[in-house]
């Protein structure tokens, strides 16, 4: 599968669309303009790859809407070298965006099929996460903590405590919280036990899977 001038043109249109919706960070826009999203999708959805929409991937999961990916990434305010934990590797598209921003990326995926597929696929495009883990994102990744940022890419029914405690002081957790509809929520760690909480409107994600589902 190739990345052609046609794909590049469609990507620029997508960048224009998400910019018009309010994404401002030039580095985030540049990453969306560079990453060949069509290569992260199943062939039946290729024609739709540069629409600003979520689409199905394997294991009944989705590749997130580009606007949502950009919105969450912008909130993290990533600097090159930042240590970022992603919960929900999925297709690897968000992982690639984090790599483009110069982050050291750790990512956890709970579906083995996606974990295996994406672990093979990302290096082929030159995206080398520090660690891709098959596991349960509710637990975070204690052995690699603390993190400058943690991004959760599935709807969490509640805020898992390990994710808060695995932030550096000054670190940010960006997490959509809620059942059917989620509120994009950011926690900034201000001290060992102090967190500032901010909310950024409603979004819709597939659920963060727990022990029983
Ligand atoms: N970042 C992904 C992308 O760009 O394609 C988004 C994928 S999808 C919206 C959410 C992902 O979270 C799915 O791949 C799903 O399997 C994964 N997931 C759900 N529950 C999880 C859990 N408890 N721990 C880790 N990953 C989980």
PDB file of C-alpha atoms and ligand atoms in Angstrom:
ATOM      1  CA  UNK A   1       0.000   0.000   0.000  1.00  0.00           C
ATOM      2  CA  UNK A   2       1.316   3.391  -0.994  1.00  0.00           C
ATOM      3  CA  UNK A   3       1.116   6.969   0.143  1.00  0.00           C
ATOM      4  CA  UNK A   4       0.357   9.011  -2.975  1.00  0.00           C
ATOM      5  CA  UNK A   5      -0.047  12.707  -3.847  1.00  0.00           C
ATOM      6  CA  UNK A   6      -3.791  12.094  -3.752  1.00  0.00           C
ATOM      7  CA  UNK A   7      -3.520  10.918  -0.129  1.00  0.00           C
ATOM      8  CA  UNK A   8      -1.334  13.926   0.728  1.00  0.00           C
ATOM      9  CA  UNK A   9      -3.912  16.283  -0.763  1.00  0.00           C
ATOM     10  CA  UNK A  10      -6.734  14.624   1.179  1.00  0.00           C
ATOM     11  CA  UNK A  11      -4.650  14.893   4.364  1.00  0.00           C
ATOM     12  CA  UNK A  12      -4.189  18.617   3.854  1.00  0.00           C
ATOM     13  CA  UNK A  13      -7.975  18.960   3.518  1.00  0.00           C
ATOM     14  CA  UNK A  14      -8.362  17.038   6.781  1.00  0.00           C
ATOM     15  CA  UNK A  15      -5.866  19.387   8.471  1.00  0.00           C
ATOM     16  CA  UNK A  16      -7.928  22.358   7.233  1.00  0.00           C
ATOM     17  CA  UNK A  17     -11.101  20.781   8.639  1.00  0.00           C
ATOM     18  CA  UNK A  18      -9.726  20.143  12.134  1.00  0.00           C
ATOM     19  CA  UNK A  19      -8.072  23.570  12.188  1.00  0.00           C
ATOM     20  CA  UNK A  20     -11.474  25.123  11.383  1.00  0.00           C
ATOM     21  CA  UNK A  21     -12.916  23.110  14.296  1.00  0.00           C
ATOM     22  CA  UNK A  22     -10.428  24.741  16.671  1.00  0.00           C
ATOM     23  CA  UNK A  23      -7.155  22.774  16.692  1.00  0.00           C
ATOM     24  CA  UNK A  24      -4.355  25.366  16.905  1.00  0.00           C
ATOM     25  CA  UNK A  25      -1.081  23.650  17.833  1.00  0.00           C
ATOM     26  CA  UNK A  26       1.057  23.735  14.643  1.00  0.00           C
ATOM     27  CA  UNK A  27       2.992  20.612  15.692  1.00  0.00           C
ATOM     28  CA  UNK A  28      -0.223  18.620  16.110  1.00  0.00           C
ATOM     29  CA  UNK A  29      -1.547  19.854  12.753  1.00  0.00           C
ATOM     30  CA  UNK A  30       1.772  18.973  11.122  1.00  0.00           C
ATOM     31  CA  UNK A  31       1.625  15.430  12.539  1.00  0.00           C
ATOM     32  CA  UNK A  32      -1.933  14.901  11.242  1.00  0.00           C
ATOM     33  CA  UNK A  33      -0.782  16.253   7.872  1.00  0.00           C
ATOM     34  CA  UNK A  34       2.108  13.813   7.765  1.00  0.00           C
ATOM     35  CA  UNK A  35       0.753  10.468   9.017  1.00  0.00           C
ATOM     36  CA  UNK A  36      -0.793   8.220   6.332  1.00  0.00           C
ATOM     37  CA  UNK A  37      -4.028   7.416   8.188  1.00  0.00           C
ATOM     38  CA  UNK A  38      -5.253   5.226   5.318  1.00  0.00           C
ATOM     39  CA  UNK A  39      -2.519   2.715   6.137  1.00  0.00           C
ATOM     40  CA  UNK A  40      -3.892   2.284   9.687  1.00  0.00           C
ATOM     41  CA  UNK A  41      -7.326   1.230   8.437  1.00  0.00           C
ATOM     42  CA  UNK A  42      -8.902  -1.916   7.054  1.00  0.00           C
ATOM     43  CA  UNK A  43      -8.973  -1.902   3.264  1.00  0.00           C
ATOM     44  CA  UNK A  44     -12.777  -1.642   3.120  1.00  0.00           C
ATOM     45  CA  UNK A  45     -12.578   1.798   4.759  1.00  0.00           C
ATOM     46  CA  UNK A  46      -9.705   3.216   2.737  1.00  0.00           C
ATOM     47  CA  UNK A  47     -11.911   5.613   0.812  1.00  0.00           C
ATOM     48  CA  UNK A  48     -12.993   7.190   4.085  1.00  0.00           C
ATOM     49  CA  UNK A  49      -9.568   7.497   5.697  1.00  0.00           C
ATOM     50  CA  UNK A  50      -9.389  11.281   5.414  1.00  0.00           C
ATOM     51  CA  UNK A  51     -12.876  12.022   6.622  1.00  0.00           C
ATOM     52  CA  UNK A  52     -12.967  13.454  10.126  1.00  0.00           C
ATOM     53  CA  UNK A  53     -14.671  10.351  11.515  1.00  0.00           C
ATOM     54  CA  UNK A  54     -13.973   7.301  13.643  1.00  0.00           C
ATOM     55  CA  UNK A  55     -14.047   3.967  11.747  1.00  0.00           C
ATOM     56  CA  UNK A  56     -14.123   0.305  12.746  1.00  0.00           C
ATOM     57  CA  UNK A  57     -10.854  -1.614  13.076  1.00  0.00           C
ATOM     58  CA  UNK A  58     -10.345  -5.227  14.239  1.00  0.00           C
ATOM     59  CA  UNK A  59     -11.728  -6.677  17.503  1.00  0.00           C
ATOM     60  CA  UNK A  60     -14.864  -4.469  17.422  1.00  0.00           C
ATOM     61  CA  UNK A  61     -12.778  -1.376  18.142  1.00  0.00           C
ATOM     62  CA  UNK A  62     -12.354   1.942  16.328  1.00  0.00           C
ATOM     63  CA  UNK A  63      -9.650   4.248  15.035  1.00  0.00           C
ATOM     64  CA  UNK A  64     -10.548   7.538  16.731  1.00  0.00           C
ATOM     65  CA  UNK A  65     -11.800  10.622  14.888  1.00  0.00           C
ATOM     66  CA  UNK A  66      -8.804  12.776  13.836  1.00  0.00           C
ATOM     67  CA  UNK A  67     -10.281  15.846  15.563  1.00  0.00           C
ATOM     68  CA  UNK A  68     -10.503  13.893  18.822  1.00  0.00           C
ATOM     69  CA  UNK A  69      -6.939  12.601  18.451  1.00  0.00           C
ATOM     70  CA  UNK A  70      -5.725  16.161  17.823  1.00  0.00           C
ATOM     71  CA  UNK A  71      -7.818  17.597  20.683  1.00  0.00           C
ATOM     72  CA  UNK A  72      -6.495  15.136  23.266  1.00  0.00           C
ATOM     73  CA  UNK A  73      -2.927  15.507  21.996  1.00  0.00           C
ATOM     74  CA  UNK A  74      -3.117  19.304  22.160  1.00  0.00           C
ATOM     75  CA  UNK A  75      -4.235  19.127  25.797  1.00  0.00           C
ATOM     76  CA  UNK A  76      -1.120  17.109  26.699  1.00  0.00           C
ATOM     77  CA  UNK A  77       1.200  19.993  25.603  1.00  0.00           C
ATOM     78  CA  UNK A  78       3.959  17.549  24.678  1.00  0.00           C
ATOM     79  CA  UNK A  79       7.604  18.615  24.577  1.00  0.00           C
ATOM     80  CA  UNK A  80      10.195  16.466  22.759  1.00  0.00           C
ATOM     81  CA  UNK A  81      11.471  13.762  25.113  1.00  0.00           C
ATOM     82  CA  UNK A  82       8.333  13.748  27.305  1.00  0.00           C
ATOM     83  CA  UNK A  83       7.393  10.338  28.633  1.00  0.00           C
ATOM     84  CA  UNK A  84       3.802   9.642  27.583  1.00  0.00           C
ATOM     85  CA  UNK A  85       1.610   6.659  28.459  1.00  0.00           C
ATOM     86  CA  UNK A  86      -1.245   5.841  26.076  1.00  0.00           C
ATOM     87  CA  UNK A  87      -4.096   3.563  27.176  1.00  0.00           C
ATOM     88  CA  UNK A  88      -5.645   1.861  24.124  1.00  0.00           C
ATOM     89  CA  UNK A  89      -3.060   1.402  21.347  1.00  0.00           C
ATOM     90  CA  UNK A  90      -5.747   0.260  18.892  1.00  0.00           C
ATOM     91  CA  UNK A  91      -4.658   0.923  15.300  1.00  0.00           C
ATOM     92  CA  UNK A  92      -1.547   2.795  16.475  1.00  0.00           C
ATOM     93  CA  UNK A  93      -2.622   6.074  14.843  1.00  0.00           C
ATOM     94  CA  UNK A  94      -2.594   8.069  18.098  1.00  0.00           C
ATOM     95  CA  UNK A  95       0.716   6.379  19.003  1.00  0.00           C
ATOM     96  CA  UNK A  96       2.159   7.647  15.706  1.00  0.00           C
ATOM     97  CA  UNK A  97       0.955  11.198  16.455  1.00  0.00           C
ATOM     98  CA  UNK A  98       2.687  11.069  19.857  1.00  0.00           C
ATOM     99  CA  UNK A  99       5.900   9.769  18.225  1.00  0.00           C
ATOM    100  CA  UNK A 100       5.781  12.588  15.628  1.00  0.00           C
ATOM    101  CA  UNK A 101       5.758  15.093  18.515  1.00  0.00           C
ATOM    102  CA  UNK A 102       8.985  13.582  19.851  1.00  0.00           C
ATOM    103  CA  UNK A 103       7.446  11.819  22.858  1.00  0.00           C
ATOM    104  CA  UNK A 104       8.835   8.631  24.365  1.00  0.00           C
ATOM    105  CA  UNK A 105       5.688   6.565  24.026  1.00  0.00           C
ATOM    106  CA  UNK A 106       4.491   3.683  26.184  1.00  0.00           C
ATOM    107  CA  UNK A 107       1.175   2.214  25.078  1.00  0.00           C
ATOM    108  CA  UNK A 108      -1.101  -0.494  26.490  1.00  0.00           C
ATOM    109  CA  UNK A 109      -3.673  -2.504  24.530  1.00  0.00           C
ATOM    110  CA  UNK A 110      -6.084  -5.027  26.009  1.00  0.00           C
ATOM    111  CA  UNK A 111      -7.076  -6.825  22.778  1.00  0.00           C
ATOM    112  CA  UNK A 112      -4.380  -9.303  21.838  1.00  0.00           C
ATOM    113  CA  UNK A 113      -5.319  -9.237  18.134  1.00  0.00           C
ATOM    114  CA  UNK A 114      -4.755  -5.472  17.953  1.00  0.00           C
ATOM    115  CA  UNK A 115      -1.652  -5.613  20.148  1.00  0.00           C
ATOM    116  CA  UNK A 116      -0.003  -8.139  17.804  1.00  0.00           C
ATOM    117  CA  UNK A 117      -1.083  -6.426  14.583  1.00  0.00           C
ATOM    118  CA  UNK A 118      -0.083  -2.906  15.656  1.00  0.00           C
ATOM    119  CA  UNK A 119       3.214  -4.024  17.238  1.00  0.00           C
ATOM    120  CA  UNK A 120       4.262  -5.344  13.819  1.00  0.00           C
ATOM    121  CA  UNK A 121       2.799  -2.482  11.808  1.00  0.00           C
ATOM    122  CA  UNK A 122       4.144   0.655  13.576  1.00  0.00           C
ATOM    123  CA  UNK A 123       7.888  -0.091  13.081  1.00  0.00           C
ATOM    124  CA  UNK A 124       7.212  -0.654   9.371  1.00  0.00           C
ATOM    125  CA  UNK A 125       6.221   3.027   9.167  1.00  0.00           C
ATOM    126  CA  UNK A 126       9.246   4.018  11.259  1.00  0.00           C
ATOM    127  CA  UNK A 127       7.321   4.630  14.498  1.00  0.00           C
ATOM    128  CA  UNK A 128       9.201   3.101  17.404  1.00  0.00           C
ATOM    129  CA  UNK A 129       7.343   3.341  20.682  1.00  0.00           C
ATOM    130  CA  UNK A 130       9.514   2.766  23.773  1.00  0.00           C
ATOM    131  CA  UNK A 131       7.193  -0.045  24.831  1.00  0.00           C
ATOM    132  CA  UNK A 132       3.959  -1.577  23.514  1.00  0.00           C
ATOM    133  CA  UNK A 133       2.287  -3.659  26.190  1.00  0.00           C
ATOM    134  CA  UNK A 134      -0.503  -6.254  26.062  1.00  0.00           C
ATOM    135  CA  UNK A 135      -2.321  -5.595  29.308  1.00  0.00           C
ATOM    136  CA  UNK A 136      -4.947  -3.735  31.285  1.00  0.00           C
ATOM    137  CA  UNK A 137      -4.791   0.032  31.051  1.00  0.00           C
ATOM    138  CA  UNK A 138      -6.767   0.481  34.284  1.00  0.00           C
ATOM    139  CA  UNK A 139      -3.516  -0.448  36.058  1.00  0.00           C
ATOM    140  CA  UNK A 140      -1.277   1.970  34.135  1.00  0.00           C
ATOM    141  CA  UNK A 141       2.383   0.982  33.867  1.00  0.00           C
ATOM    142  CA  UNK A 142       3.860   1.246  37.347  1.00  0.00           C
ATOM    143  CA  UNK A 143       7.333  -0.033  36.371  1.00  0.00           C
ATOM    144  CA  UNK A 144       7.821   2.884  33.932  1.00  0.00           C
ATOM    145  CA  UNK A 145       6.141   5.639  35.990  1.00  0.00           C
ATOM    146  CA  UNK A 146       6.155   8.580  36.505  1.00  0.00           C
ATOM    147  CA  UNK A 147       4.882  10.035  33.217  1.00  0.00           C
ATOM    148  CA  UNK A 148       4.728  13.602  31.878  1.00  0.00           C
ATOM    149  CA  UNK A 149       1.379  12.749  30.341  1.00  0.00           C
ATOM    150  CA  UNK A 150      -1.186   9.959  30.181  1.00  0.00           C
ATOM    151  CA  UNK A 151      -3.826   9.764  27.461  1.00  0.00           C
ATOM    152  CA  UNK A 152      -6.782   7.398  27.621  1.00  0.00           C
ATOM    153  CA  UNK A 153      -8.332   6.679  24.204  1.00  0.00           C
ATOM    154  CA  UNK A 154     -11.442   4.794  25.378  1.00  0.00           C
ATOM    155  CA  UNK A 155     -14.387   5.925  27.508  1.00  0.00           C
ATOM    156  CA  UNK A 156     -13.634   5.326  31.190  1.00  0.00           C
ATOM    157  CA  UNK A 157     -16.609   4.769  33.535  1.00  0.00           C
ATOM    158  CA  UNK A 158     -14.444   6.234  36.325  1.00  0.00           C
ATOM    159  CA  UNK A 159     -10.925   7.651  36.733  1.00  0.00           C
ATOM    160  CA  UNK A 160      -8.528   4.792  37.570  1.00  0.00           C
ATOM    161  CA  UNK A 161      -6.452   5.777  40.649  1.00  0.00           C
ATOM    162  CA  UNK A 162      -3.179   4.240  39.334  1.00  0.00           C
ATOM    163  CA  UNK A 163      -3.259   6.649  36.374  1.00  0.00           C
ATOM    164  CA  UNK A 164      -3.404   9.647  38.700  1.00  0.00           C
ATOM    165  CA  UNK A 165      -0.620   8.338  40.934  1.00  0.00           C
ATOM    166  CA  UNK A 166       1.640   7.547  37.936  1.00  0.00           C
ATOM    167  CA  UNK A 167       1.808  11.223  36.859  1.00  0.00           C
ATOM    168  CA  UNK A 168       4.859  13.394  37.540  1.00  0.00           C
ATOM    169  CA  UNK A 169       4.201  16.557  39.515  1.00  0.00           C
ATOM    170  CA  UNK A 170       3.055  18.911  36.722  1.00  0.00           C
ATOM    171  CA  UNK A 171       1.989  15.927  34.580  1.00  0.00           C
ATOM    172  CA  UNK A 172      -1.396  15.708  32.846  1.00  0.00           C
ATOM    173  CA  UNK A 173      -3.947  12.924  32.529  1.00  0.00           C
ATOM    174  CA  UNK A 174      -6.370  13.388  29.611  1.00  0.00           C
ATOM    175  CA  UNK A 175      -9.284  10.993  29.939  1.00  0.00           C
ATOM    176  CA  UNK A 176     -12.845  10.812  28.581  1.00  0.00           C
ATOM    177  CA  UNK A 177     -15.038   9.965  31.587  1.00  0.00           C
ATOM    178  CA  UNK A 178     -18.570   8.595  31.414  1.00  0.00           C
ATOM    179  CA  UNK A 179     -20.667   5.667  30.228  1.00  0.00           C
ATOM    180  CA  UNK A 180     -22.616   6.348  26.974  1.00  0.00           C
ATOM    181  CA  UNK A 181     -21.272   9.861  26.481  1.00  0.00           C
ATOM    182  CA  UNK A 182     -17.987  10.992  28.010  1.00  0.00           C
ATOM    183  CA  UNK A 183     -16.737  14.330  29.272  1.00  0.00           C
ATOM    184  CA  UNK A 184     -13.169  15.020  28.199  1.00  0.00           C
ATOM    185  CA  UNK A 185     -11.427  15.610  31.511  1.00  0.00           C
ATOM    186  CA  UNK A 186      -7.890  16.698  32.313  1.00  0.00           C
ATOM    187  CA  UNK A 187      -6.183  16.237  35.679  1.00  0.00           C
ATOM    188  CA  UNK A 188      -2.974  18.173  36.299  1.00  0.00           C
ATOM    189  CA  UNK A 189      -0.904  16.946  39.233  1.00  0.00           C
ATOM    190  CA  UNK A 190      -0.065  19.969  41.362  1.00  0.00           C
ATOM    191  CA  UNK A 191       1.480  18.142  44.348  1.00  0.00           C
ATOM    192  CA  UNK A 192       1.792  14.635  45.790  1.00  0.00           C
ATOM    193  CA  UNK A 193      -1.925  14.584  46.593  1.00  0.00           C
ATOM    194  CA  UNK A 194      -3.250  17.629  44.746  1.00  0.00           C
ATOM    195  CA  UNK A 195      -4.836  17.545  41.302  1.00  0.00           C
ATOM    196  CA  UNK A 196      -6.509  20.299  39.304  1.00  0.00           C
ATOM    197  CA  UNK A 197      -9.497  19.050  37.289  1.00  0.00           C
ATOM    198  CA  UNK A 198     -10.744  20.707  34.072  1.00  0.00           C
ATOM    199  CA  UNK A 199     -13.485  19.634  31.660  1.00  0.00           C
ATOM    200  CA  UNK A 200     -13.618  20.127  27.876  1.00  0.00           C
ATOM    201  CA  UNK A 201     -17.013  19.061  26.574  1.00  0.00           C
ATOM    202  CA  UNK A 202     -18.650  15.849  25.454  1.00  0.00           C
ATOM    203  CA  UNK A 203     -17.189  13.117  23.246  1.00  0.00           C
ATOM    204  CA  UNK A 204     -18.143   9.542  22.318  1.00  0.00           C
ATOM    205  CA  UNK A 205     -15.695   6.658  22.652  1.00  0.00           C
ATOM    206  CA  UNK A 206     -15.836   2.872  22.735  1.00  0.00           C
ATOM    207  CA  UNK A 207     -15.694   1.775  26.391  1.00  0.00           C
ATOM    208  CA  UNK A 208     -12.517   1.169  28.376  1.00  0.00           C
ATOM    209  CA  UNK A 209     -12.914  -2.553  28.958  1.00  0.00           C
ATOM    210  CA  UNK A 210     -12.761  -3.882  32.492  1.00  0.00           C
ATOM    211  CA  UNK A 211     -12.339  -7.346  34.002  1.00  0.00           C
ATOM    212  CA  UNK A 212     -15.874  -8.404  33.162  1.00  0.00           C
ATOM    213  CA  UNK A 213     -16.153  -7.352  29.504  1.00  0.00           C
TER     214      UNK A 213
HETATM  215  N1  LIG B   1      -5.672   5.126  20.078  1.00  0.00           N
HETATM  216  C1  LIG B   1      -6.418   4.259  19.229  1.00  0.00           C
HETATM  217  C2  LIG B   1      -6.214   4.561  17.761  1.00  0.00           C
HETATM  218  O1  LIG B   1      -5.649   5.617  17.442  1.00  0.00           O
HETATM  219  O2  LIG B   1      -6.575   3.729  16.921  1.00  0.00           O
HETATM  220  C3  LIG B   1      -7.873   4.310  19.624  1.00  0.00           C
HETATM  221  C4  LIG B   1      -8.464   2.965  19.622  1.00  0.00           C
HETATM  222  S1  LIG B   1     -10.065   2.700  20.307  1.00  0.00           S
HETATM  223  C5  LIG B   1     -10.946   4.197  20.306  1.00  0.00           C
HETATM  224  C6  LIG B   1      -9.751   2.339  22.032  1.00  0.00           C
HETATM  225  C7  LIG B   1      -8.784   1.202  22.263  1.00  0.00           C
HETATM  226  O3  LIG B   1      -8.715   0.964  23.682  1.00  0.00           O
HETATM  227  C8  LIG B   1      -9.189  -0.129  21.637  1.00  0.00           C
HETATM  228  O4  LIG B   1      -8.133  -0.603  20.851  1.00  0.00           O
HETATM  229  C9  LIG B   1      -9.442  -1.036  22.823  1.00  0.00           C
HETATM  230  O5  LIG B   1      -9.156  -2.391  22.592  1.00  0.00           O
HETATM  231  C10 LIG B   1      -8.537  -0.428  23.885  1.00  0.00           C
HETATM  232  N2  LIG B   1      -8.907  -0.742  25.262  1.00  0.00           N
HETATM  233  C11 LIG B   1     -10.142  -0.887  25.781  1.00  0.00           C
HETATM  234  N3  LIG B   1     -10.075  -1.177  27.093  1.00  0.00           N
HETATM  235  C12 LIG B   1      -8.754  -1.213  27.418  1.00  0.00           C
HETATM  236  C13 LIG B   1      -8.043  -1.457  28.623  1.00  0.00           C
HETATM  237  N4  LIG B   1      -8.650  -1.725  29.776  1.00  0.00           N
HETATM  238  N5  LIG B   1      -6.693  -1.386  28.578  1.00  0.00           N
HETATM  239  C14 LIG B   1      -6.034  -1.111  27.418  1.00  0.00           C
HETATM  240  N6  LIG B   1      -6.657  -0.883  26.244  1.00  0.00           N
HETATM  241  C15 LIG B   1      -8.003  -0.927  26.241  1.00  0.00           C
END
